[in-house]
């Protein structure tokens, strides 16, 4: 898989083709290889309500340890 | 929040969930100040799901790049995923003449980078199994006596998070962390060459494959891949995946 494939995968995920090509051009061969075919499965950092989830997790951890 | 850390840290069996926090609780690693905060690190509140561009701009601007989060959207944001991939986060600083480094998966190394003046981008997972909610934040300080890390995160300029909570969310990404700095920058500011081996400049070849989701939730997976530095022959060693 090469740059054009990754560019079209980016395009399939909503990128303008010109921007997708520009993005691919800035990557090394290894990066291309690592991304190819995995654009839909790799973790994508996104959320903006992290602190609220931190509260949830705090409760979870607390509950787990309290339970022991 | 400090109370939660206290509670979590003082009850038994924590090593399974937060092994590095447990180790840190024993003692502050040598040579680190008890608390510090890089107050000069800029803050870009994120829009919508664009924590990747916001976190990246935070680190890049601190390293001298003239860039805004909006400029980075086209470089690291994937509309259909509503998020940013790690590889693209690592690749983007190159466009601004900066070098990316992935940190070894160690809490101590994060603290050392911050102490050396480098904000550290971390990838956290706020989801509860089996769901993942990935989020980038930037560590800019810590307070060891309180057991808290200070993050630029989302819409919060200053989010104090207990070590335990950071580790719990961070280990899901195998403690993924990066810094971006001018070429040679880390030689000018060595974190601690003895205990903190780092790093080779990111060129895309060192990306550890993320294992399939369901069974990769071992807390120590990241630790076991990290070589011990004690037999290192050179002052600045490298972390190889």
PDB file of C-alpha atoms in Angstrom:
ATOM      1  CA  UNK A   1       0.000   0.000   0.000  1.00  0.00           C
ATOM      2  CA  UNK A   2       1.358   3.385  -0.893  1.00  0.00           C
ATOM      3  CA  UNK A   3       0.725   7.044  -0.565  1.00  0.00           C
ATOM      4  CA  UNK A   4      -2.118   7.228  -3.030  1.00  0.00           C
ATOM      5  CA  UNK A   5      -4.007   4.519  -1.149  1.00  0.00           C
ATOM      6  CA  UNK A   6      -3.601   6.318   2.154  1.00  0.00           C
ATOM      7  CA  UNK A   7      -4.627   9.573   0.515  1.00  0.00           C
ATOM      8  CA  UNK A   8      -7.807   7.996  -0.779  1.00  0.00           C
ATOM      9  CA  UNK A   9      -8.460   6.422   2.624  1.00  0.00           C
ATOM     10  CA  UNK A  10      -8.139   9.862   4.164  1.00  0.00           C
ATOM     11  CA  UNK A  11     -10.503  11.181   1.546  1.00  0.00           C
ATOM     12  CA  UNK A  12     -12.971   8.446   2.419  1.00  0.00           C
ATOM     13  CA  UNK A  13     -12.874   9.676   6.007  1.00  0.00           C
ATOM     14  CA  UNK A  14     -14.024  13.111   4.992  1.00  0.00           C
ATOM     15  CA  UNK A  15     -10.868  14.871   3.904  1.00  0.00           C
ATOM     16  CA  UNK A  16     -10.653  17.046   0.861  1.00  0.00           C
ATOM     17  CA  UNK A  17      -8.454  15.150  -1.623  1.00  0.00           C
ATOM     18  CA  UNK A  18      -6.029  18.029  -2.005  1.00  0.00           C
ATOM     19  CA  UNK A  19      -5.551  18.260   1.742  1.00  0.00           C
ATOM     20  CA  UNK A  20      -5.279  14.487   1.991  1.00  0.00           C
ATOM     21  CA  UNK A  21      -2.484  14.444  -0.575  1.00  0.00           C
ATOM     22  CA  UNK A  22      -0.725  17.265   1.202  1.00  0.00           C
ATOM     23  CA  UNK A  23      -0.925  15.345   4.449  1.00  0.00           C
ATOM     24  CA  UNK A  24       0.398  12.167   2.926  1.00  0.00           C
ATOM     25  CA  UNK A  25       3.260  14.060   1.304  1.00  0.00           C
ATOM     26  CA  UNK A  26       4.445  15.187   4.738  1.00  0.00           C
ATOM     27  CA  UNK A  27       4.785  11.628   6.057  1.00  0.00           C
ATOM     28  CA  UNK A  28       7.678   9.211   5.997  1.00  0.00           C
ATOM     29  CA  UNK A  29       7.381   5.833   4.303  1.00  0.00           C
ATOM     30  CA  UNK A  30       7.170   4.184   7.705  1.00  0.00           C
ATOM     31  CA  UNK A  31       4.309   6.412   8.735  1.00  0.00           C
ATOM     32  CA  UNK A  32       2.484   5.634   5.515  1.00  0.00           C
ATOM     33  CA  UNK A  33       3.002   1.962   6.143  1.00  0.00           C
ATOM     34  CA  UNK A  34       1.791   2.208   9.723  1.00  0.00           C
ATOM     35  CA  UNK A  35      -1.359   4.054   8.724  1.00  0.00           C
ATOM     36  CA  UNK A  36      -2.273   2.137   5.638  1.00  0.00           C
ATOM     37  CA  UNK A  37      -5.515   0.268   6.029  1.00  0.00           C
ATOM     38  CA  UNK A  38      -5.771   1.153   9.727  1.00  0.00           C
ATOM     39  CA  UNK A  39      -7.220   4.629   9.576  1.00  0.00           C
ATOM     40  CA  UNK A  40     -10.538   3.380  10.825  1.00  0.00           C
ATOM     41  CA  UNK A  41      -9.239   1.195  13.624  1.00  0.00           C
ATOM     42  CA  UNK A  42      -6.392   3.135  15.255  1.00  0.00           C
ATOM     43  CA  UNK A  43      -7.282   5.140  18.368  1.00  0.00           C
ATOM     44  CA  UNK A  44      -8.447   8.649  17.515  1.00  0.00           C
ATOM     45  CA  UNK A  45      -8.132  11.149  20.348  1.00  0.00           C
ATOM     46  CA  UNK A  46     -11.253  13.233  20.351  1.00  0.00           C
ATOM     47  CA  UNK A  47     -13.401  13.866  23.355  1.00  0.00           C
ATOM     48  CA  UNK A  48     -13.680  17.243  24.999  1.00  0.00           C
ATOM     49  CA  UNK A  49     -15.508  16.230  28.127  1.00  0.00           C
ATOM     50  CA  UNK A  50     -12.652  14.328  29.634  1.00  0.00           C
ATOM     51  CA  UNK A  51     -12.886  15.819  33.075  1.00  0.00           C
ATOM     52  CA  UNK A  52     -16.426  14.569  33.457  1.00  0.00           C
ATOM     53  CA  UNK A  53     -15.285  11.077  32.662  1.00  0.00           C
ATOM     54  CA  UNK A  54     -12.495  11.428  35.151  1.00  0.00           C
ATOM     55  CA  UNK A  55     -15.135  11.684  37.827  1.00  0.00           C
ATOM     56  CA  UNK A  56     -16.747   8.501  36.567  1.00  0.00           C
ATOM     57  CA  UNK A  57     -13.435   6.703  36.602  1.00  0.00           C
ATOM     58  CA  UNK A  58     -12.582   8.012  40.043  1.00  0.00           C
ATOM     59  CA  UNK A  59     -15.776   6.463  41.290  1.00  0.00           C
ATOM     60  CA  UNK A  60     -15.021   3.209  39.506  1.00  0.00           C
ATOM     61  CA  UNK A  61     -11.546   2.955  40.987  1.00  0.00           C
ATOM     62  CA  UNK A  62     -12.826   3.899  44.380  1.00  0.00           C
ATOM     63  CA  UNK A  63     -15.559   1.301  44.172  1.00  0.00           C
ATOM     64  CA  UNK A  64     -13.167  -1.423  43.093  1.00  0.00           C
ATOM     65  CA  UNK A  65     -10.797  -0.829  45.945  1.00  0.00           C
ATOM     66  CA  UNK A  66     -13.448  -0.310  48.514  1.00  0.00           C
ATOM     67  CA  UNK A  67     -14.998  -3.530  47.435  1.00  0.00           C
ATOM     68  CA  UNK A  68     -11.793  -5.486  48.150  1.00  0.00           C
TER      69      UNK A  68
ATOM     70  CA  UNK B   1      -9.411  14.732  43.876  1.00  0.00           C
ATOM     71  CA  UNK B   2      -6.391  14.565  46.107  1.00  0.00           C
ATOM     72  CA  UNK B   3      -8.526  12.620  48.506  1.00  0.00           C
ATOM     73  CA  UNK B   4      -9.331  10.079  45.841  1.00  0.00           C
ATOM     74  CA  UNK B   5      -5.662   9.624  45.087  1.00  0.00           C
ATOM     75  CA  UNK B   6      -4.974   9.192  48.745  1.00  0.00           C
ATOM     76  CA  UNK B   7      -7.688   6.664  49.132  1.00  0.00           C
ATOM     77  CA  UNK B   8      -6.740   4.710  46.058  1.00  0.00           C
ATOM     78  CA  UNK B   9      -3.062   4.779  46.838  1.00  0.00           C
ATOM     79  CA  UNK B  10      -3.451   3.638  50.391  1.00  0.00           C
ATOM     80  CA  UNK B  11      -5.618   0.646  49.829  1.00  0.00           C
ATOM     81  CA  UNK B  12      -4.165  -2.690  48.950  1.00  0.00           C
ATOM     82  CA  UNK B  13      -3.976  -4.306  45.559  1.00  0.00           C
ATOM     83  CA  UNK B  14      -3.477  -1.122  43.603  1.00  0.00           C
ATOM     84  CA  UNK B  15      -0.468  -2.402  41.769  1.00  0.00           C
ATOM     85  CA  UNK B  16      -2.696  -4.252  39.363  1.00  0.00           C
ATOM     86  CA  UNK B  17      -4.449  -1.133  38.126  1.00  0.00           C
ATOM     87  CA  UNK B  18      -1.953   1.620  38.706  1.00  0.00           C
ATOM     88  CA  UNK B  19       1.470  -0.024  39.041  1.00  0.00           C
ATOM     89  CA  UNK B  20       3.491   3.076  38.258  1.00  0.00           C
ATOM     90  CA  UNK B  21       1.569   5.265  40.669  1.00  0.00           C
ATOM     91  CA  UNK B  22       2.232   2.664  43.325  1.00  0.00           C
ATOM     92  CA  UNK B  23       5.944   2.770  42.538  1.00  0.00           C
ATOM     93  CA  UNK B  24       5.957   6.559  42.516  1.00  0.00           C
ATOM     94  CA  UNK B  25       4.298   6.648  45.883  1.00  0.00           C
ATOM     95  CA  UNK B  26       7.327   4.940  47.377  1.00  0.00           C
ATOM     96  CA  UNK B  27       9.585   7.856  46.575  1.00  0.00           C
ATOM     97  CA  UNK B  28      10.009  10.822  44.314  1.00  0.00           C
ATOM     98  CA  UNK B  29      12.533   9.825  41.625  1.00  0.00           C
ATOM     99  CA  UNK B  30      15.949  11.305  42.289  1.00  0.00           C
ATOM    100  CA  UNK B  31      16.687  14.747  41.007  1.00  0.00           C
ATOM    101  CA  UNK B  32      13.110  15.890  40.519  1.00  0.00           C
ATOM    102  CA  UNK B  33      11.679  18.919  42.305  1.00  0.00           C
ATOM    103  CA  UNK B  34       8.680  18.219  44.513  1.00  0.00           C
ATOM    104  CA  UNK B  35       6.418  20.415  42.457  1.00  0.00           C
ATOM    105  CA  UNK B  36       6.594  22.627  39.441  1.00  0.00           C
ATOM    106  CA  UNK B  37       4.371  24.046  36.752  1.00  0.00           C
ATOM    107  CA  UNK B  38       5.221  25.397  33.311  1.00  0.00           C
ATOM    108  CA  UNK B  39       2.854  28.325  33.582  1.00  0.00           C
ATOM    109  CA  UNK B  40       4.119  29.879  30.363  1.00  0.00           C
ATOM    110  CA  UNK B  41       2.821  27.001  28.247  1.00  0.00           C
ATOM    111  CA  UNK B  42      -0.026  28.416  26.144  1.00  0.00           C
ATOM    112  CA  UNK B  43      -3.586  27.178  26.314  1.00  0.00           C
ATOM    113  CA  UNK B  44      -5.889  26.605  23.361  1.00  0.00           C
ATOM    114  CA  UNK B  45      -9.375  25.548  24.410  1.00  0.00           C
ATOM    115  CA  UNK B  46     -10.502  22.856  22.036  1.00  0.00           C
ATOM    116  CA  UNK B  47     -13.480  23.062  19.718  1.00  0.00           C
ATOM    117  CA  UNK B  48     -15.803  20.113  19.375  1.00  0.00           C
ATOM    118  CA  UNK B  49     -13.747  16.952  19.071  1.00  0.00           C
ATOM    119  CA  UNK B  50     -10.525  18.637  18.131  1.00  0.00           C
ATOM    120  CA  UNK B  51      -8.369  17.919  21.138  1.00  0.00           C
ATOM    121  CA  UNK B  52      -5.598  16.676  18.819  1.00  0.00           C
ATOM    122  CA  UNK B  53      -5.031  20.023  17.091  1.00  0.00           C
ATOM    123  CA  UNK B  54      -5.410  21.873  20.398  1.00  0.00           C
ATOM    124  CA  UNK B  55      -2.932  19.675  22.266  1.00  0.00           C
ATOM    125  CA  UNK B  56      -0.478  19.752  19.403  1.00  0.00           C
ATOM    126  CA  UNK B  57      -0.650  23.539  19.083  1.00  0.00           C
ATOM    127  CA  UNK B  58       0.032  23.802  22.817  1.00  0.00           C
ATOM    128  CA  UNK B  59       3.292  21.889  22.448  1.00  0.00           C
ATOM    129  CA  UNK B  60       4.345  23.415  19.127  1.00  0.00           C
ATOM    130  CA  UNK B  61       3.805  27.023  20.146  1.00  0.00           C
ATOM    131  CA  UNK B  62       5.732  26.361  23.329  1.00  0.00           C
ATOM    132  CA  UNK B  63       8.594  25.106  21.156  1.00  0.00           C
ATOM    133  CA  UNK B  64       8.565  28.272  19.084  1.00  0.00           C
ATOM    134  CA  UNK B  65       6.323  27.405  16.131  1.00  0.00           C
ATOM    135  CA  UNK B  66       3.923  30.030  14.880  1.00  0.00           C
ATOM    136  CA  UNK B  67       0.777  28.003  14.550  1.00  0.00           C
ATOM    137  CA  UNK B  68      -2.802  27.905  15.771  1.00  0.00           C
ATOM    138  CA  UNK B  69      -5.049  24.888  16.348  1.00  0.00           C
ATOM    139  CA  UNK B  70      -7.080  25.780  13.258  1.00  0.00           C
ATOM    140  CA  UNK B  71      -3.945  25.452  11.129  1.00  0.00           C
ATOM    141  CA  UNK B  72      -3.450  21.938  12.450  1.00  0.00           C
ATOM    142  CA  UNK B  73      -6.970  20.697  11.790  1.00  0.00           C
ATOM    143  CA  UNK B  74      -6.134  19.950   8.166  1.00  0.00           C
ATOM    144  CA  UNK B  75      -2.984  18.157   9.251  1.00  0.00           C
ATOM    145  CA  UNK B  76      -4.124  15.902  12.054  1.00  0.00           C
ATOM    146  CA  UNK B  77      -7.910  15.854  12.269  1.00  0.00           C
ATOM    147  CA  UNK B  78      -9.977  13.106  10.655  1.00  0.00           C
ATOM    148  CA  UNK B  79     -13.568  14.250  10.219  1.00  0.00           C
ATOM    149  CA  UNK B  80     -15.140  10.817   9.982  1.00  0.00           C
ATOM    150  CA  UNK B  81     -13.273   9.596  13.053  1.00  0.00           C
ATOM    151  CA  UNK B  82     -13.901  12.853  14.871  1.00  0.00           C
ATOM    152  CA  UNK B  83     -10.403  12.625  16.215  1.00  0.00           C
ATOM    153  CA  UNK B  84      -6.673  12.538  15.556  1.00  0.00           C
ATOM    154  CA  UNK B  85      -4.351   9.552  15.138  1.00  0.00           C
ATOM    155  CA  UNK B  86      -1.111   9.161  17.059  1.00  0.00           C
ATOM    156  CA  UNK B  87       1.020   8.777  13.950  1.00  0.00           C
ATOM    157  CA  UNK B  88      -0.227  12.036  12.516  1.00  0.00           C
ATOM    158  CA  UNK B  89       0.337  13.788  15.823  1.00  0.00           C
ATOM    159  CA  UNK B  90       3.942  12.623  15.688  1.00  0.00           C
ATOM    160  CA  UNK B  91       4.374  13.505  12.027  1.00  0.00           C
ATOM    161  CA  UNK B  92       2.973  17.036  12.103  1.00  0.00           C
ATOM    162  CA  UNK B  93       5.734  18.814  14.091  1.00  0.00           C
ATOM    163  CA  UNK B  94       8.122  18.058  11.234  1.00  0.00           C
ATOM    164  CA  UNK B  95       6.302  20.628   9.131  1.00  0.00           C
ATOM    165  CA  UNK B  96       7.307  23.289  11.628  1.00  0.00           C
ATOM    166  CA  UNK B  97      10.950  22.326  11.788  1.00  0.00           C
ATOM    167  CA  UNK B  98      10.480  20.531  15.098  1.00  0.00           C
ATOM    168  CA  UNK B  99      11.362  16.992  16.051  1.00  0.00           C
ATOM    169  CA  UNK B 100       8.934  14.620  17.751  1.00  0.00           C
ATOM    170  CA  UNK B 101       9.952  12.137  20.384  1.00  0.00           C
ATOM    171  CA  UNK B 102       7.901   9.379  21.830  1.00  0.00           C
ATOM    172  CA  UNK B 103       8.602   8.848  25.485  1.00  0.00           C
ATOM    173  CA  UNK B 104       9.262   5.496  27.033  1.00  0.00           C
ATOM    174  CA  UNK B 105       6.088   4.295  28.740  1.00  0.00           C
ATOM    175  CA  UNK B 106       7.053   5.471  32.185  1.00  0.00           C
ATOM    176  CA  UNK B 107       5.382   7.942  34.507  1.00  0.00           C
ATOM    177  CA  UNK B 108       8.779   9.016  35.750  1.00  0.00           C
ATOM    178  CA  UNK B 109       9.816  10.039  32.250  1.00  0.00           C
ATOM    179  CA  UNK B 110       6.753  12.227  31.902  1.00  0.00           C
ATOM    180  CA  UNK B 111       7.680  13.992  35.136  1.00  0.00           C
ATOM    181  CA  UNK B 112      11.267  14.393  33.987  1.00  0.00           C
ATOM    182  CA  UNK B 113      10.263  15.940  30.684  1.00  0.00           C
ATOM    183  CA  UNK B 114       8.014  18.409  32.439  1.00  0.00           C
ATOM    184  CA  UNK B 115      10.806  19.184  34.894  1.00  0.00           C
ATOM    185  CA  UNK B 116      13.118  19.774  31.926  1.00  0.00           C
ATOM    186  CA  UNK B 117      10.667  22.358  30.602  1.00  0.00           C
ATOM    187  CA  UNK B 118       8.892  20.265  28.000  1.00  0.00           C
ATOM    188  CA  UNK B 119       5.107  19.955  27.939  1.00  0.00           C
ATOM    189  CA  UNK B 120       4.134  16.330  27.287  1.00  0.00           C
ATOM    190  CA  UNK B 121       1.187  15.283  25.126  1.00  0.00           C
ATOM    191  CA  UNK B 122      -0.510  12.172  26.493  1.00  0.00           C
ATOM    192  CA  UNK B 123      -3.225   9.966  25.018  1.00  0.00           C
ATOM    193  CA  UNK B 124      -5.838   8.980  27.563  1.00  0.00           C
ATOM    194  CA  UNK B 125      -8.814   6.675  27.400  1.00  0.00           C
ATOM    195  CA  UNK B 126     -11.757   7.849  29.452  1.00  0.00           C
ATOM    196  CA  UNK B 127     -13.942   4.966  28.443  1.00  0.00           C
ATOM    197  CA  UNK B 128     -14.945   2.114  30.655  1.00  0.00           C
ATOM    198  CA  UNK B 129     -14.392  -1.314  29.190  1.00  0.00           C
ATOM    199  CA  UNK B 130     -15.284  -2.300  26.524  1.00  0.00           C
ATOM    200  CA  UNK B 131     -15.677   1.249  25.229  1.00  0.00           C
ATOM    201  CA  UNK B 132     -12.863   3.630  24.488  1.00  0.00           C
ATOM    202  CA  UNK B 133     -13.064   7.403  24.609  1.00  0.00           C
ATOM    203  CA  UNK B 134      -9.702   8.704  23.490  1.00  0.00           C
ATOM    204  CA  UNK B 135      -8.469  12.117  24.466  1.00  0.00           C
ATOM    205  CA  UNK B 136      -5.249  14.094  24.101  1.00  0.00           C
ATOM    206  CA  UNK B 137      -4.129  16.305  26.954  1.00  0.00           C
ATOM    207  CA  UNK B 138      -0.890  18.120  27.718  1.00  0.00           C
ATOM    208  CA  UNK B 139       0.961  17.668  31.008  1.00  0.00           C
ATOM    209  CA  UNK B 140       2.518  20.952  32.111  1.00  0.00           C
ATOM    210  CA  UNK B 141       3.226  20.426  35.796  1.00  0.00           C
ATOM    211  CA  UNK B 142       2.887  18.248  38.847  1.00  0.00           C
ATOM    212  CA  UNK B 143       2.690  18.419  42.591  1.00  0.00           C
ATOM    213  CA  UNK B 144       4.241  15.341  44.153  1.00  0.00           C
ATOM    214  CA  UNK B 145       3.141  15.933  47.762  1.00  0.00           C
ATOM    215  CA  UNK B 146      -0.455  16.292  46.547  1.00  0.00           C
ATOM    216  CA  UNK B 147      -0.037  13.455  44.057  1.00  0.00           C
ATOM    217  CA  UNK B 148      -1.385  15.451  41.143  1.00  0.00           C
ATOM    218  CA  UNK B 149      -0.465  16.233  37.565  1.00  0.00           C
ATOM    219  CA  UNK B 150      -1.489  19.542  35.977  1.00  0.00           C
ATOM    220  CA  UNK B 151      -2.950  19.203  32.485  1.00  0.00           C
ATOM    221  CA  UNK B 152      -4.102  21.481  29.717  1.00  0.00           C
ATOM    222  CA  UNK B 153      -7.142  19.470  28.721  1.00  0.00           C
ATOM    223  CA  UNK B 154     -10.144  20.206  26.547  1.00  0.00           C
ATOM    224  CA  UNK B 155     -11.690  23.418  27.744  1.00  0.00           C
ATOM    225  CA  UNK B 156      -9.770  23.399  30.996  1.00  0.00           C
ATOM    226  CA  UNK B 157      -6.637  25.466  31.164  1.00  0.00           C
ATOM    227  CA  UNK B 158      -5.576  23.939  34.423  1.00  0.00           C
ATOM    228  CA  UNK B 159      -6.876  20.512  35.279  1.00  0.00           C
ATOM    229  CA  UNK B 160      -5.327  18.940  38.382  1.00  0.00           C
ATOM    230  CA  UNK B 161      -5.552  15.200  38.062  1.00  0.00           C
ATOM    231  CA  UNK B 162      -4.435  12.641  40.634  1.00  0.00           C
ATOM    232  CA  UNK B 163      -1.567  10.429  39.493  1.00  0.00           C
ATOM    233  CA  UNK B 164      -3.860   7.422  39.904  1.00  0.00           C
ATOM    234  CA  UNK B 165      -6.509   8.769  37.558  1.00  0.00           C
ATOM    235  CA  UNK B 166      -3.974   9.850  34.975  1.00  0.00           C
ATOM    236  CA  UNK B 167      -2.356   6.441  35.049  1.00  0.00           C
ATOM    237  CA  UNK B 168      -5.652   4.594  34.910  1.00  0.00           C
ATOM    238  CA  UNK B 169      -6.670   6.476  31.766  1.00  0.00           C
ATOM    239  CA  UNK B 170      -3.207   6.698  30.274  1.00  0.00           C
ATOM    240  CA  UNK B 171      -2.201   3.056  30.486  1.00  0.00           C
ATOM    241  CA  UNK B 172      -4.912   2.154  27.998  1.00  0.00           C
ATOM    242  CA  UNK B 173      -2.771   3.787  25.332  1.00  0.00           C
ATOM    243  CA  UNK B 174       0.259   1.891  26.648  1.00  0.00           C
ATOM    244  CA  UNK B 175       1.354   5.131  28.256  1.00  0.00           C
ATOM    245  CA  UNK B 176       1.574   6.925  24.935  1.00  0.00           C
ATOM    246  CA  UNK B 177       3.333  10.263  25.324  1.00  0.00           C
ATOM    247  CA  UNK B 178       5.232  12.614  23.060  1.00  0.00           C
ATOM    248  CA  UNK B 179       7.193  15.837  23.119  1.00  0.00           C
ATOM    249  CA  UNK B 180       8.116  18.119  20.212  1.00  0.00           C
ATOM    250  CA  UNK B 181      11.117  20.389  20.252  1.00  0.00           C
ATOM    251  CA  UNK B 182      13.712  22.028  18.053  1.00  0.00           C
ATOM    252  CA  UNK B 183      16.386  19.684  16.664  1.00  0.00           C
ATOM    253  CA  UNK B 184      18.921  18.952  19.377  1.00  0.00           C
ATOM    254  CA  UNK B 185      16.660  20.475  21.975  1.00  0.00           C
ATOM    255  CA  UNK B 186      16.723  17.492  24.237  1.00  0.00           C
ATOM    256  CA  UNK B 187      20.490  17.524  24.387  1.00  0.00           C
ATOM    257  CA  UNK B 188      20.341  21.019  25.683  1.00  0.00           C
ATOM    258  CA  UNK B 189      17.900  19.914  28.341  1.00  0.00           C
ATOM    259  CA  UNK B 190      18.718  16.330  29.204  1.00  0.00           C
ATOM    260  CA  UNK B 191      15.999  14.968  31.465  1.00  0.00           C
ATOM    261  CA  UNK B 192      18.071  12.481  33.361  1.00  0.00           C
ATOM    262  CA  UNK B 193      20.408  10.415  31.257  1.00  0.00           C
ATOM    263  CA  UNK B 194      20.838   7.761  33.893  1.00  0.00           C
ATOM    264  CA  UNK B 195      17.286   6.890  34.742  1.00  0.00           C
ATOM    265  CA  UNK B 196      15.448   8.205  31.764  1.00  0.00           C
ATOM    266  CA  UNK B 197      16.653   6.723  28.527  1.00  0.00           C
ATOM    267  CA  UNK B 198      15.127   8.403  25.592  1.00  0.00           C
ATOM    268  CA  UNK B 199      14.326   8.510  22.701  1.00  0.00           C
ATOM    269  CA  UNK B 200      15.148   8.601  19.164  1.00  0.00           C
ATOM    270  CA  UNK B 201      13.661  11.216  16.920  1.00  0.00           C
ATOM    271  CA  UNK B 202      10.385  10.053  15.533  1.00  0.00           C
ATOM    272  CA  UNK B 203      10.502   9.032  11.900  1.00  0.00           C
ATOM    273  CA  UNK B 204       7.593   6.661  11.862  1.00  0.00           C
ATOM    274  CA  UNK B 205       9.500   3.429  12.262  1.00  0.00           C
ATOM    275  CA  UNK B 206       9.006   2.975  15.967  1.00  0.00           C
ATOM    276  CA  UNK B 207       5.254   2.837  16.162  1.00  0.00           C
ATOM    277  CA  UNK B 208       4.255  -0.072  18.326  1.00  0.00           C
ATOM    278  CA  UNK B 209       1.292  -1.859  16.926  1.00  0.00           C
ATOM    279  CA  UNK B 210      -1.723  -1.428  19.086  1.00  0.00           C
ATOM    280  CA  UNK B 211      -3.037  -4.795  19.956  1.00  0.00           C
ATOM    281  CA  UNK B 212      -6.634  -5.755  19.381  1.00  0.00           C
ATOM    282  CA  UNK B 213      -8.893  -4.080  21.856  1.00  0.00           C
ATOM    283  CA  UNK B 214     -10.534  -6.652  24.116  1.00  0.00           C
ATOM    284  CA  UNK B 215      -7.577  -8.390  25.725  1.00  0.00           C
ATOM    285  CA  UNK B 216      -4.880  -5.766  25.688  1.00  0.00           C
ATOM    286  CA  UNK B 217      -5.768  -4.262  29.003  1.00  0.00           C
ATOM    287  CA  UNK B 218      -2.765  -5.475  30.906  1.00  0.00           C
ATOM    288  CA  UNK B 219      -1.414  -2.734  33.106  1.00  0.00           C
ATOM    289  CA  UNK B 220       2.145  -3.852  32.745  1.00  0.00           C
ATOM    290  CA  UNK B 221       2.297  -4.336  29.000  1.00  0.00           C
ATOM    291  CA  UNK B 222       4.000  -1.019  28.544  1.00  0.00           C
ATOM    292  CA  UNK B 223       6.440  -1.640  31.319  1.00  0.00           C
ATOM    293  CA  UNK B 224       7.762  -4.922  30.110  1.00  0.00           C
ATOM    294  CA  UNK B 225       8.780  -3.497  26.754  1.00  0.00           C
ATOM    295  CA  UNK B 226      10.886  -0.860  28.406  1.00  0.00           C
ATOM    296  CA  UNK B 227      14.563  -1.724  28.736  1.00  0.00           C
ATOM    297  CA  UNK B 228      16.294  -1.099  32.014  1.00  0.00           C
ATOM    298  CA  UNK B 229      18.839   1.646  31.625  1.00  0.00           C
ATOM    299  CA  UNK B 230      21.368   0.490  34.190  1.00  0.00           C
ATOM    300  CA  UNK B 231      23.682  -1.211  31.741  1.00  0.00           C
ATOM    301  CA  UNK B 232      23.550   1.573  29.262  1.00  0.00           C
ATOM    302  CA  UNK B 233      26.982   2.493  27.928  1.00  0.00           C
ATOM    303  CA  UNK B 234      26.205   5.993  26.720  1.00  0.00           C
ATOM    304  CA  UNK B 235      24.951   9.019  28.596  1.00  0.00           C
ATOM    305  CA  UNK B 236      22.017   9.461  26.307  1.00  0.00           C
ATOM    306  CA  UNK B 237      20.499   6.158  25.470  1.00  0.00           C
ATOM    307  CA  UNK B 238      17.655   5.392  23.232  1.00  0.00           C
ATOM    308  CA  UNK B 239      14.411   3.760  23.791  1.00  0.00           C
ATOM    309  CA  UNK B 240      13.727   1.193  21.134  1.00  0.00           C
ATOM    310  CA  UNK B 241      10.385  -0.395  20.742  1.00  0.00           C
TER     311      UNK B 241
END
